[in-house]
CSV table of C-alpha atoms (C1' of nucleotides) in Angstrom, one decimal:
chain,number,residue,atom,x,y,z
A,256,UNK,CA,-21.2,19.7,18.0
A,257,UNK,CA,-21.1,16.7,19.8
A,258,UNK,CA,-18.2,16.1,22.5
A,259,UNK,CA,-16.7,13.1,23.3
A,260,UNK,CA,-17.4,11.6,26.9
A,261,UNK,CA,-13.9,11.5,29.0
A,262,UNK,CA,-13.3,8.0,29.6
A,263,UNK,CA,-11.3,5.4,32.2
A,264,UNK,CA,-9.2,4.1,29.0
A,265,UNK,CA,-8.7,7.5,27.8
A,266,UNK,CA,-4.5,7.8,28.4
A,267,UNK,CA,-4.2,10.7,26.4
A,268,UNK,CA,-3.2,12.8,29.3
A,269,UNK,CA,0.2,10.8,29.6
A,270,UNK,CA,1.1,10.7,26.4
A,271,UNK,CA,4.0,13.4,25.1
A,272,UNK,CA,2.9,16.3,22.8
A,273,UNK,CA,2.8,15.4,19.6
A,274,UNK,CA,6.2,17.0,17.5
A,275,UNK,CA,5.3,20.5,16.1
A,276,UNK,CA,7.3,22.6,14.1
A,277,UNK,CA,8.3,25.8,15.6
A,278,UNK,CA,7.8,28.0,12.3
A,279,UNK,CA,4.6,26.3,11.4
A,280,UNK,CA,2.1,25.6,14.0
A,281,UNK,CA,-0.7,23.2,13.5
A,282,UNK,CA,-3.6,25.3,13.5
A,283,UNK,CA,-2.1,27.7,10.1
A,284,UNK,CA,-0.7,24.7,8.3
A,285,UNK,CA,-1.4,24.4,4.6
A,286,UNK,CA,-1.1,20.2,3.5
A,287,UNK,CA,-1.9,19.0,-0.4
A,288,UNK,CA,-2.9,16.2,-1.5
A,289,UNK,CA,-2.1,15.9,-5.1
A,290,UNK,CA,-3.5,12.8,-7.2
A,291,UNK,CA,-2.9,12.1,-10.6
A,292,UNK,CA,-6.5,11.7,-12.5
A,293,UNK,CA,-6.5,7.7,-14.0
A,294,UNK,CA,-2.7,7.6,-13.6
A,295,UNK,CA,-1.6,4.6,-16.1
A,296,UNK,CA,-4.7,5.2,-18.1
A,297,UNK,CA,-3.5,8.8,-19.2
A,298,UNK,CA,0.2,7.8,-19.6
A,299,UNK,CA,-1.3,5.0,-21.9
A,300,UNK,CA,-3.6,7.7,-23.8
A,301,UNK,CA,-0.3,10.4,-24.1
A,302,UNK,CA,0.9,7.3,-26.4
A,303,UNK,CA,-2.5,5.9,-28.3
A,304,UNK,CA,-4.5,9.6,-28.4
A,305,UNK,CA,-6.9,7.2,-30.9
A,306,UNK,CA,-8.0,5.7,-27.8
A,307,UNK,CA,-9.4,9.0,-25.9
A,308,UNK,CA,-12.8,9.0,-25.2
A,309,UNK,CA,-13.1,5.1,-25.1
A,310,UNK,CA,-13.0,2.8,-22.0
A,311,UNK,CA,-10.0,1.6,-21.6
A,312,UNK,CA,-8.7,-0.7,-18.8
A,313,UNK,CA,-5.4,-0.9,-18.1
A,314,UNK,CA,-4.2,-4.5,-16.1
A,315,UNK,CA,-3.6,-7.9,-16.8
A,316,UNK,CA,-0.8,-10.5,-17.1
A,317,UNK,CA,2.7,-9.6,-19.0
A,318,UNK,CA,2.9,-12.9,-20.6
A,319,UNK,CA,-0.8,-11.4,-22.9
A,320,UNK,CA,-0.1,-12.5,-26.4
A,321,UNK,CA,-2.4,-10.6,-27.7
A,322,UNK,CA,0.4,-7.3,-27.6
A,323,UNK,CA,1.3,-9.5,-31.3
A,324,UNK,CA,-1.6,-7.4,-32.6
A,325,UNK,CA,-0.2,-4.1,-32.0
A,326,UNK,CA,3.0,-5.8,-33.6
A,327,UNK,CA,1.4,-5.9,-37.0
A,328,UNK,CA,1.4,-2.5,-36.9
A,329,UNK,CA,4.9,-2.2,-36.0
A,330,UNK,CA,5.8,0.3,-38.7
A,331,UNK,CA,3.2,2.6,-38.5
A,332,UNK,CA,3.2,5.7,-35.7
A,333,UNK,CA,1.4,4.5,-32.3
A,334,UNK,CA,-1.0,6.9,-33.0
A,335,UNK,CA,-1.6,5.9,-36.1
A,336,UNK,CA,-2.8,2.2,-35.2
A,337,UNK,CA,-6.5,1.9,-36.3
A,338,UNK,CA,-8.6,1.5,-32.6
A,339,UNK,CA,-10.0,-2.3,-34.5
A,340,UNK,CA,-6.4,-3.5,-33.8
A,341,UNK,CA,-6.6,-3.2,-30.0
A,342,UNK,CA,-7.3,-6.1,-27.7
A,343,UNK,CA,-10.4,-6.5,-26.2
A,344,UNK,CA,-11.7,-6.7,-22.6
A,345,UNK,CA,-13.7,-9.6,-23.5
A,346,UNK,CA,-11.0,-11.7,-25.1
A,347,UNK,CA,-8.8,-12.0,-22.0
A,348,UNK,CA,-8.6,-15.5,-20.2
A,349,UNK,CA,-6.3,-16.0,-17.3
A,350,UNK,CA,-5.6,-14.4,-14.2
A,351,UNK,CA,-5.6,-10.4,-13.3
A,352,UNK,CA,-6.9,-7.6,-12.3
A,353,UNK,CA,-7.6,-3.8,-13.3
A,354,UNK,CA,-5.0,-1.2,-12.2
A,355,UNK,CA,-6.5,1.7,-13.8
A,356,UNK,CA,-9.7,2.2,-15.8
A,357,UNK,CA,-10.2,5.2,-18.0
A,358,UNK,CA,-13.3,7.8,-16.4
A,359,UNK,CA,-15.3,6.3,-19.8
A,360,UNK,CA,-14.5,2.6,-18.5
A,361,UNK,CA,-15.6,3.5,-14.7
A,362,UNK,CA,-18.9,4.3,-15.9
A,363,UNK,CA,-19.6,1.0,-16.8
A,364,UNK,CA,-19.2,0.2,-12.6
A,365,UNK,CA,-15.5,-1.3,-13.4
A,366,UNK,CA,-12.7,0.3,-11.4
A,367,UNK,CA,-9.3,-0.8,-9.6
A,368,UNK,CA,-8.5,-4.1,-8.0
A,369,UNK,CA,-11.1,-5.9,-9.9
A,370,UNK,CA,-10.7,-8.8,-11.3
A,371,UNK,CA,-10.3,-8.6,-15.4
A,372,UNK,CA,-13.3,-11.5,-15.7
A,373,UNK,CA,-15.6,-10.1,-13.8
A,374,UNK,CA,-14.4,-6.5,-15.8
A,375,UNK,CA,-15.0,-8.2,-19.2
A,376,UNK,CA,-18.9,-9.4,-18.1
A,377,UNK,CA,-19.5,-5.5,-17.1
A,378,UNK,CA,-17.8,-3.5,-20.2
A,379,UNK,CA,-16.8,-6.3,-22.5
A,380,UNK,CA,-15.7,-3.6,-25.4
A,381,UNK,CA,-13.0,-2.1,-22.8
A,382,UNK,CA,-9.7,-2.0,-24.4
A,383,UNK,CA,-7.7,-3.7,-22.5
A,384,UNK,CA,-3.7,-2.6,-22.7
A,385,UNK,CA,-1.2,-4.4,-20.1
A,386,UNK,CA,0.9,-2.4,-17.5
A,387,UNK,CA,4.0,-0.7,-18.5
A,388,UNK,CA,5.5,0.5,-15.1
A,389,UNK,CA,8.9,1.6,-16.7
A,390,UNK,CA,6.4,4.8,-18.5
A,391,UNK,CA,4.6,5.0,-15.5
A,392,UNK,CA,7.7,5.8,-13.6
A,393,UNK,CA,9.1,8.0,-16.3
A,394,UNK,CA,5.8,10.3,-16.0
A,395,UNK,CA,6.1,9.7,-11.7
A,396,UNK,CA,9.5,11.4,-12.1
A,397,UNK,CA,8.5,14.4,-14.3
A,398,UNK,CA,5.7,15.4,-12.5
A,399,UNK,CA,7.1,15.2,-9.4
A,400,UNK,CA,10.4,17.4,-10.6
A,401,UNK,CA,7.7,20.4,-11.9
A,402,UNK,CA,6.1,20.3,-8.1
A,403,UNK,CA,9.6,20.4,-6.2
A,404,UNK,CA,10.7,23.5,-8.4
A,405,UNK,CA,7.3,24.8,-7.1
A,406,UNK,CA,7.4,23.4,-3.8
A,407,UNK,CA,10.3,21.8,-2.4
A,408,UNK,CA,8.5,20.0,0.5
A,409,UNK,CA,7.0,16.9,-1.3
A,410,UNK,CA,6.3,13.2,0.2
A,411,UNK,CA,6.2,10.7,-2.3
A,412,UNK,CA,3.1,8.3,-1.8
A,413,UNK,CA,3.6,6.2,-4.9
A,414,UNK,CA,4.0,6.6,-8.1
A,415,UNK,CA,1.4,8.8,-8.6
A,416,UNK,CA,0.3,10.5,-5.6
A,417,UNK,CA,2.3,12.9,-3.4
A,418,UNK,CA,1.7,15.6,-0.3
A,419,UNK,CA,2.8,18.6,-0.5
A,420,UNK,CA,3.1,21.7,2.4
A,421,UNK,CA,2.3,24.5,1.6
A,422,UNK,CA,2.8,26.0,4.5
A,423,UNK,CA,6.1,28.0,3.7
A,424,UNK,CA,5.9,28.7,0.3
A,425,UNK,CA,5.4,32.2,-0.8
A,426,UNK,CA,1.9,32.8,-1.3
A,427,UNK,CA,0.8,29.1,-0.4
A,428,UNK,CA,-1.4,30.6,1.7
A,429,UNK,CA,-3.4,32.6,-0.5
A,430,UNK,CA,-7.4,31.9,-1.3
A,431,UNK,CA,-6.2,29.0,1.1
A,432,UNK,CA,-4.2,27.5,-1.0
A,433,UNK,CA,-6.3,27.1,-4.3
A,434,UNK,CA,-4.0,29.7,-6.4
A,435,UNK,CA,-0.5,27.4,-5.5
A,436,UNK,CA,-3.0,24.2,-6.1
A,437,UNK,CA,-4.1,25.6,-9.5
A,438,UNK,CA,-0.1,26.5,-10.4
A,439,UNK,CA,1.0,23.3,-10.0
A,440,UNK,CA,-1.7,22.2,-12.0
A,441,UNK,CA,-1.3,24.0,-15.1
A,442,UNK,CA,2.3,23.3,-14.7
A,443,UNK,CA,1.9,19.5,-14.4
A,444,UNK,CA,-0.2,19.6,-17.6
A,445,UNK,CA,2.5,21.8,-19.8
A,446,UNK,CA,5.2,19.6,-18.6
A,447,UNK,CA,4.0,16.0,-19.4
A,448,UNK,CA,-0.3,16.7,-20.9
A,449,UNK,CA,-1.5,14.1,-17.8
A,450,UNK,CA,-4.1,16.1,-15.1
A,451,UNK,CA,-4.4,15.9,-11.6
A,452,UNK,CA,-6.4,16.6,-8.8
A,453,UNK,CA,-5.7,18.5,-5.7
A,454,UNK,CA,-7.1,19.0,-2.3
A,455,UNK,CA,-5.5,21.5,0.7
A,456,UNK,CA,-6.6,21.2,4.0
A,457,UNK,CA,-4.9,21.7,7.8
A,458,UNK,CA,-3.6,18.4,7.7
A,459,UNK,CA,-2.4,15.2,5.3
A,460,UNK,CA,-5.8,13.3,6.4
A,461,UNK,CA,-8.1,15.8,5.2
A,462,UNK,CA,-6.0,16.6,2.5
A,463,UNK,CA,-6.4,13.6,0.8
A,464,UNK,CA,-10.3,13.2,1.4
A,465,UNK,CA,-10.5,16.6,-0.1
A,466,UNK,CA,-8.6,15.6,-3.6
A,467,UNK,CA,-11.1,13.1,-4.3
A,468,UNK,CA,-14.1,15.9,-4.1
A,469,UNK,CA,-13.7,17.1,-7.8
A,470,UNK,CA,-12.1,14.6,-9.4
A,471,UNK,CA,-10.9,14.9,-12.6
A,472,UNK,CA,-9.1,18.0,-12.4
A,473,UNK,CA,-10.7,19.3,-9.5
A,474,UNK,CA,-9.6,22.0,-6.9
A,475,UNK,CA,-11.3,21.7,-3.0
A,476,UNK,CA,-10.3,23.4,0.0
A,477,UNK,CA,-11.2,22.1,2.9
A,478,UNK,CA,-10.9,24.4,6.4
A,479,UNK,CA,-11.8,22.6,10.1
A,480,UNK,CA,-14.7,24.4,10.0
A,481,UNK,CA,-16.0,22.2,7.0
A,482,UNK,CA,-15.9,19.4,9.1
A,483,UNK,CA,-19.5,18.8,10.1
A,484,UNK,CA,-20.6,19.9,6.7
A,485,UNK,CA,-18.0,18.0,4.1
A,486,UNK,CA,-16.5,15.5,6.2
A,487,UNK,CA,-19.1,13.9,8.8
A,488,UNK,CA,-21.9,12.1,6.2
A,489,UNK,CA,-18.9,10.9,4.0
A,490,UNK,CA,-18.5,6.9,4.8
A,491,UNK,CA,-16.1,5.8,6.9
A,492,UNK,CA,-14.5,4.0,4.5
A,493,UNK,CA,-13.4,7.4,3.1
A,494,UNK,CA,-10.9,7.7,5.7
A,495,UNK,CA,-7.3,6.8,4.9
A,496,UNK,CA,-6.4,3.8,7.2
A,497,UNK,CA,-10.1,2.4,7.2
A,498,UNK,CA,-10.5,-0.6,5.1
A,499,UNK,CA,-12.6,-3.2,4.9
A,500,UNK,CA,-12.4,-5.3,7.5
A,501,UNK,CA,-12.5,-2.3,10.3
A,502,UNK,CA,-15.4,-0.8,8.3
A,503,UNK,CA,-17.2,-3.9,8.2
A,504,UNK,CA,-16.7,-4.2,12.6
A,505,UNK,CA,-17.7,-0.3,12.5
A,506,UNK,CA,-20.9,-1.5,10.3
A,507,UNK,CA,-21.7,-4.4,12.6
A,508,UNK,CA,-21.6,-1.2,15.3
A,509,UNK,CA,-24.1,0.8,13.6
A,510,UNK,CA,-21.2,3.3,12.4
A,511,UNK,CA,-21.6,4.0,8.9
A,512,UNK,CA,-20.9,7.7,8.5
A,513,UNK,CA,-17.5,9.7,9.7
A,514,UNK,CA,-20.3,11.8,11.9
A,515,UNK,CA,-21.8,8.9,13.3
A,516,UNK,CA,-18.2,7.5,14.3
A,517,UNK,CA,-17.5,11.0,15.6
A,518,UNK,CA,-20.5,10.7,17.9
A,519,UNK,CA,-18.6,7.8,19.9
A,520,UNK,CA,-16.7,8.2,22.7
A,521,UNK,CA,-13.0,7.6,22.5
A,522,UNK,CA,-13.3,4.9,25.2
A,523,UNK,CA,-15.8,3.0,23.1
A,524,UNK,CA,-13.2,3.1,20.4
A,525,UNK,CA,-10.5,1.9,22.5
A,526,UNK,CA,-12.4,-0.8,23.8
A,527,UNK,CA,-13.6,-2.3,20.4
A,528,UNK,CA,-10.6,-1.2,18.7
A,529,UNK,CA,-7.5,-1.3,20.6
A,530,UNK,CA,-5.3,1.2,22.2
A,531,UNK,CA,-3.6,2.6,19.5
A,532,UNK,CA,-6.0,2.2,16.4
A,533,UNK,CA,-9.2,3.2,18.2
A,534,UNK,CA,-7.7,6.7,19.4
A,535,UNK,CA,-6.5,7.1,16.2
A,536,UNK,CA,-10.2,6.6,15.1
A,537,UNK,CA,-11.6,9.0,17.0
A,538,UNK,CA,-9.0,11.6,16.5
A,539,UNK,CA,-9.5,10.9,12.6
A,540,UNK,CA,-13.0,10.9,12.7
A,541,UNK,CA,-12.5,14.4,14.2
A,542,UNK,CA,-10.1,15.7,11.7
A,543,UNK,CA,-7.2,15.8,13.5
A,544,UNK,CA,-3.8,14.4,12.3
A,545,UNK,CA,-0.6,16.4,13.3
A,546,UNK,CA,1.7,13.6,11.0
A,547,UNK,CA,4.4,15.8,9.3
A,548,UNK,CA,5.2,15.9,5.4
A,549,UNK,CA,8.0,13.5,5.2
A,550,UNK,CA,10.4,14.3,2.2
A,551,UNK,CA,12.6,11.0,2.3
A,552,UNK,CA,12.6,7.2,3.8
A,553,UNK,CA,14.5,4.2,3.6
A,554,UNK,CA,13.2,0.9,2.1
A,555,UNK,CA,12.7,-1.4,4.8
A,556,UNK,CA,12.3,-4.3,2.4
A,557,UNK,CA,12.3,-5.1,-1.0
A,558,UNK,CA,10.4,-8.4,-2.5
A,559,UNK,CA,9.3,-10.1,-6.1
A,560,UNK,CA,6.8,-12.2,-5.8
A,561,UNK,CA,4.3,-14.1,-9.0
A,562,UNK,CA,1.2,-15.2,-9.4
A,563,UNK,CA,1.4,-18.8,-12.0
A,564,UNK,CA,-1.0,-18.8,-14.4
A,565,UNK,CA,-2.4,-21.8,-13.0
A,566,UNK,CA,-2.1,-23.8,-9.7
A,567,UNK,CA,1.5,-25.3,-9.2
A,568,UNK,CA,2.1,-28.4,-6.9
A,569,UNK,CA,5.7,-28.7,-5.2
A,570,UNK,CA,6.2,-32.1,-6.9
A,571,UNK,CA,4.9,-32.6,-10.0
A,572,UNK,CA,5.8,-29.3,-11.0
A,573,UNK,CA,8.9,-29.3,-9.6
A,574,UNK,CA,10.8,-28.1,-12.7
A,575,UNK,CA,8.9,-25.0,-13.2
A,576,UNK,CA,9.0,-24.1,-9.7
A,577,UNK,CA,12.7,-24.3,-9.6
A,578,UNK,CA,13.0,-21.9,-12.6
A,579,UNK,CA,10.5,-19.3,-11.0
A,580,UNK,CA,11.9,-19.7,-7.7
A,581,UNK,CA,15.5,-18.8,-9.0
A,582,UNK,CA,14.2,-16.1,-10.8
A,583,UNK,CA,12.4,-14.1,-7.9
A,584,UNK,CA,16.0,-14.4,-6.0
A,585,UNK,CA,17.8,-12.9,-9.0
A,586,UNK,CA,15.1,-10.5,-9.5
A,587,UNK,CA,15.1,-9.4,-5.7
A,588,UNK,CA,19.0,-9.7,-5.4
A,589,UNK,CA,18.8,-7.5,-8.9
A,590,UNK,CA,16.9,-4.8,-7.2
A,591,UNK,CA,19.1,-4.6,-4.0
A,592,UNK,CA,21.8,-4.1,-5.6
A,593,UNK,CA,20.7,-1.6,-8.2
A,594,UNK,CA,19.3,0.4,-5.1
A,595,UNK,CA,22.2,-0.1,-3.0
A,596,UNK,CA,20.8,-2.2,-0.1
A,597,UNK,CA,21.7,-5.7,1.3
A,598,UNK,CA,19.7,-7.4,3.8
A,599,UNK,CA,19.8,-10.1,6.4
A,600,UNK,CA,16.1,-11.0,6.8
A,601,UNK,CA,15.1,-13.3,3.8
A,602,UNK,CA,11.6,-14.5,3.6
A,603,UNK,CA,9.1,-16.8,1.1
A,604,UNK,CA,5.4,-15.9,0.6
A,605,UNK,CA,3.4,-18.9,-0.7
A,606,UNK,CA,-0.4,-18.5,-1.7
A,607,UNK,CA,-2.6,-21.4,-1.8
A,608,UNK,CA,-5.6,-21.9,-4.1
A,609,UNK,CA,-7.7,-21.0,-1.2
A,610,UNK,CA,-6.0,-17.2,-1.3
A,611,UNK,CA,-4.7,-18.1,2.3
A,612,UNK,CA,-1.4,-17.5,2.7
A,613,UNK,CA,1.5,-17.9,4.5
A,614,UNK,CA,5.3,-16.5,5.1
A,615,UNK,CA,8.4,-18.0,6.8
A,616,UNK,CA,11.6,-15.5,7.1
A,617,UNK,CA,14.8,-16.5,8.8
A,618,UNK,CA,17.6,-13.6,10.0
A,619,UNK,CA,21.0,-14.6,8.7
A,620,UNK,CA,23.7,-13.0,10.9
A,621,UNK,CA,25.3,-11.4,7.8
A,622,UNK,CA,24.1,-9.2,5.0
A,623,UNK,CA,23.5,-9.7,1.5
A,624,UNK,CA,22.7,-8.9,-1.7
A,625,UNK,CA,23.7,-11.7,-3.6
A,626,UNK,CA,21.7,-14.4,-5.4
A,627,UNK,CA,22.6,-17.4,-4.6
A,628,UNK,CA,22.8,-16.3,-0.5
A,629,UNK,CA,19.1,-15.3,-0.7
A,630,UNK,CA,18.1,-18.8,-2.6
A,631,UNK,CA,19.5,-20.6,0.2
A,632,UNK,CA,18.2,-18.9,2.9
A,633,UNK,CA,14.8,-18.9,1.1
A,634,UNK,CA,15.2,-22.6,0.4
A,635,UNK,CA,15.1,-23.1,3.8
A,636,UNK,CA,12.2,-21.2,4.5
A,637,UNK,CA,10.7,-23.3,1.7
A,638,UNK,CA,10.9,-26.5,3.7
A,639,UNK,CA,9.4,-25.3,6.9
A,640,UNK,CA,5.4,-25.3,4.7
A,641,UNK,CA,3.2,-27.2,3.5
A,642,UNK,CA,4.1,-28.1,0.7
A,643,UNK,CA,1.6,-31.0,0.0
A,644,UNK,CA,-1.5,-28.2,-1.1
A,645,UNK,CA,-1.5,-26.4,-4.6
A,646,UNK,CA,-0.8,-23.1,-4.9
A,647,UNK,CA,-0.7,-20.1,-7.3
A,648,UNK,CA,1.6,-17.3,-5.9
A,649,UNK,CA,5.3,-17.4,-5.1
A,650,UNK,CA,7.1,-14.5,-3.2
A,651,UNK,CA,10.6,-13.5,-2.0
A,652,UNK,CA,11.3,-11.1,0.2
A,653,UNK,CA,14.3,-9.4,1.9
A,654,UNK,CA,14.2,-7.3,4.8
A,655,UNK,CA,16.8,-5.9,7.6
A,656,UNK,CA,18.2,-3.6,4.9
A,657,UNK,CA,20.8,-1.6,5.3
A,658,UNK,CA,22.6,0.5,2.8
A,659,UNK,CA,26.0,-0.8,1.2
B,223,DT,C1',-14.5,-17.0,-14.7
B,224,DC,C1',-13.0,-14.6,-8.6
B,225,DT,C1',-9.2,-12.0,-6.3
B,226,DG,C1',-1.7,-8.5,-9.1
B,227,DG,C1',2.5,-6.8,-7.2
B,228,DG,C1',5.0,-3.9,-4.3
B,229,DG,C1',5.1,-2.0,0.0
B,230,DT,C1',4.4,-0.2,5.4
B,231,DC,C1',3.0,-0.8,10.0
B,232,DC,C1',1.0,-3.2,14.0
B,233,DT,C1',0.3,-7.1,17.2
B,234,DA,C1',1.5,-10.9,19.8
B,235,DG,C1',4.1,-14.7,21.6
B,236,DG,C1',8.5,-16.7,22.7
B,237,DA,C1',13.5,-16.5,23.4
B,238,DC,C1',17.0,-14.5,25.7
B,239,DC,C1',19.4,-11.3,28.7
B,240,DC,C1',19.9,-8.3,32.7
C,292,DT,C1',14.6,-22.9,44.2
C,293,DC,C1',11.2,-19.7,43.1
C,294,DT,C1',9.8,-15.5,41.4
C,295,DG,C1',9.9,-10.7,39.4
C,296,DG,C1',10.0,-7.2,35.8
C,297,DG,C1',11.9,-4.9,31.9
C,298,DG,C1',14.0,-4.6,27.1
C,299,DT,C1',15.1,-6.4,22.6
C,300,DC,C1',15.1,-9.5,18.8
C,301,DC,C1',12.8,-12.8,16.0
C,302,DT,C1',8.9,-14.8,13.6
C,303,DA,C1',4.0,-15.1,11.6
C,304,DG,C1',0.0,-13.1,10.4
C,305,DG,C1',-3.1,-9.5,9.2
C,306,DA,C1',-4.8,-4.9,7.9
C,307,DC,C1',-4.1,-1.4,4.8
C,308,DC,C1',-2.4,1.4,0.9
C,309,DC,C1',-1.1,2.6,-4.0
DNA sequence: TCTGGGGTCCTAGGACCC
DNA sequence: TCTGGGGTCCTAGGACCC
């Protein structure tokens, strides 16, 4: 194995420990990652079983009028609807993009975060069914009950992903975790019939790599001494916390492989990187992450924000504006006060038709919740852009929460 | 025919205070 | 009058994640 040259920017030496539990020390702790196979796209099969086996997409707009087709068919069983009735990938015109594709779907090279066009010229005989994130959540909460009777310290990552230590639970330890792992499994599937896929490792960071190995449904262990083997030739992008824009720097550096970003010093990293980010590199690169299992957070902001169907102009759409505006500031004010927060930071996010965009918050020196407060405030915000350019998203946002 | 919506965290500069 | 370092808050933008 390669070791990292000592360097002049290397601080490490002043910086505290890291916080370690007493009972559980790094080098025996036992993380999951557990991630539910094509989340939205199995709640959405529970409901049409017709539909398994097909590619499905789920995405799009909530104003699709095509949903009147399923209408027709209002009186017969959802599972009972003949598969001719569903929309099609290829029929969609407007703005989107794909949240979920069924495994059949993927195959055809369409996946999440594309856009629905470009989707339709790839599989254009995808169903296409819009987002229903009330079921999603109803499924988020059962599965996540059946782990915390299992195992009680759970970290909610989204609506369908979640950590788990199984450090302290009796017998999470044993075959390194794959007989807990293939528990919670079988107990997911009897509880709600979705699958997921699980991966146990020393820490959160290899954890997740690892429940991406066998996926659907898949088991994989990974111990520090796999690191070489399992971890180095992946891509860097395979690394929670590298995205795009870093991997495309690392790229221009000749780093393509977690190995071949392993083989550079920490210095290096810092140099190119930053302080912060490029120690965190190489310590990721190396497997290490000592980040505990958090079981709860606070919001630190909450925010609506809408993509128009088509570009709006401050002016001559001035009307329509108004409407949407006034509904983001119910809708955030809505969800404050359903969840118990009021906040003193109120922002606007505007997107032009270039995709740039910008954001202008203003701290009141009060809290709120209520409506009309945020409008104003937001107003305000409003006037300090451009407001001369198109654009095709409106956002609201508030922050500085605290709880009521 | 590009590119959703809801978040978190980090950085960096300026204001302001001690 | 000039010159200092903090420390904290506010604001804007950007990277990243699900």
């Amino acid at each position: 194995m390669q070791v990292p040259e000592p360097s002049l920017f290397d601080e490490e030496d002043d910086a505290p420990l890291p916080a370690r539990s007493t009972s559980a020390p790094a080098t025996s702790r036992r993380i999951a990652h557990l991630d539910m196979d094509a989340f939205y796209a199995s709640v959405e099969l529970l409901r049409y079983p017709q539909l398994q086996g097909l590619p499905v997409v789920i995405g799009g707009s909530r104003r699709r009028t095509d949903d009147a087709l399923l209408k027709q068919h209002e009186g017969l069983p959802l599972a009972e609807i003949p598969i001719e009735a569903f929309p099609l990938l290829k029929d969609y015109t407007g703005r989107g993009v794909i949240t979920t594709a069924t495994y059949p779907a993927r195959q055809f090279g369409v996946g999440s975060a594309m856009g629905l066009m470009k989707a339709a010229k790839l599989c254009p005989q995808a169903i296409l069914l819009p987002v229903d994130f009330d079921e999603y959540r109803r499924y988020s909460r059962r599965f996540k009950e059946v782990i915390l009777e299992i195992a009680p310290v759970m970290e909610d990552r989204g609506v369908d992903e979640v950590y788990i230590d199984f450090t302290e639970v009796p017998g999470g330890q044993r075959e390194s975790g794959r007989t807990l792992a293939r528990l919670i499994q079988k107990s997911i599937f009897e509880a709600t019939g979705l699958t997921c896929s699980i991966g146990v490792a020393p820490n959160k960071l290899l954890a997740k790599m690892a429940s991406e190995f066998n996926k659907p449904k898949g088991i994989s262990i990974v111990q520090v001494s796999d690191l070489q083997e399992k971890i180095w030739p992946l891509p860097c992008r395979k690394i929670n916390g590298i995205g795009p824009k870093t991997d495309e720097k690392l790229q221009a550096l000749s780093i393509s492989t977690i190995g071949e970003l392993a083989a550079r010093s920490k210095g290096e990293l810092v140099e190119r990187f930053g302080r912060s980010y490029g120690a965190w590199l190489h310590e990721a690169a190396w497997g290490r992450d000592e980040r505990p299992v958090v079981t709860e957070s606070e919001p630190v902001s909450v925010s609506r924000e809408t993509t128009f169907e088509r570009d709006l102009h401050a002016v001559r759409d001035k009307a329509e504006l108004a409407a949407i505006f006034t509904s983001l500031c119910e809708r955030v004010a809505a969800d404050l006060q359903r969840k118990g927060y009021e906040g003193r930071t109120i922002g606007v996010k505007l997107r032009y038709a270039d995709f740039k965009s910008v954001t202008r918050d203003q701290t009141l020196d009060f809290h709120t919740a209520d409506a009309q407060a945020i409008r104003h405030a937001a107003g305000l915000c409003l006037k300090r852009v451009d407001l001369q350019r198109r654009f095709r998203l409106l956002g609201v946002r508030v922050g500085g929460l605290r709880k009521v």
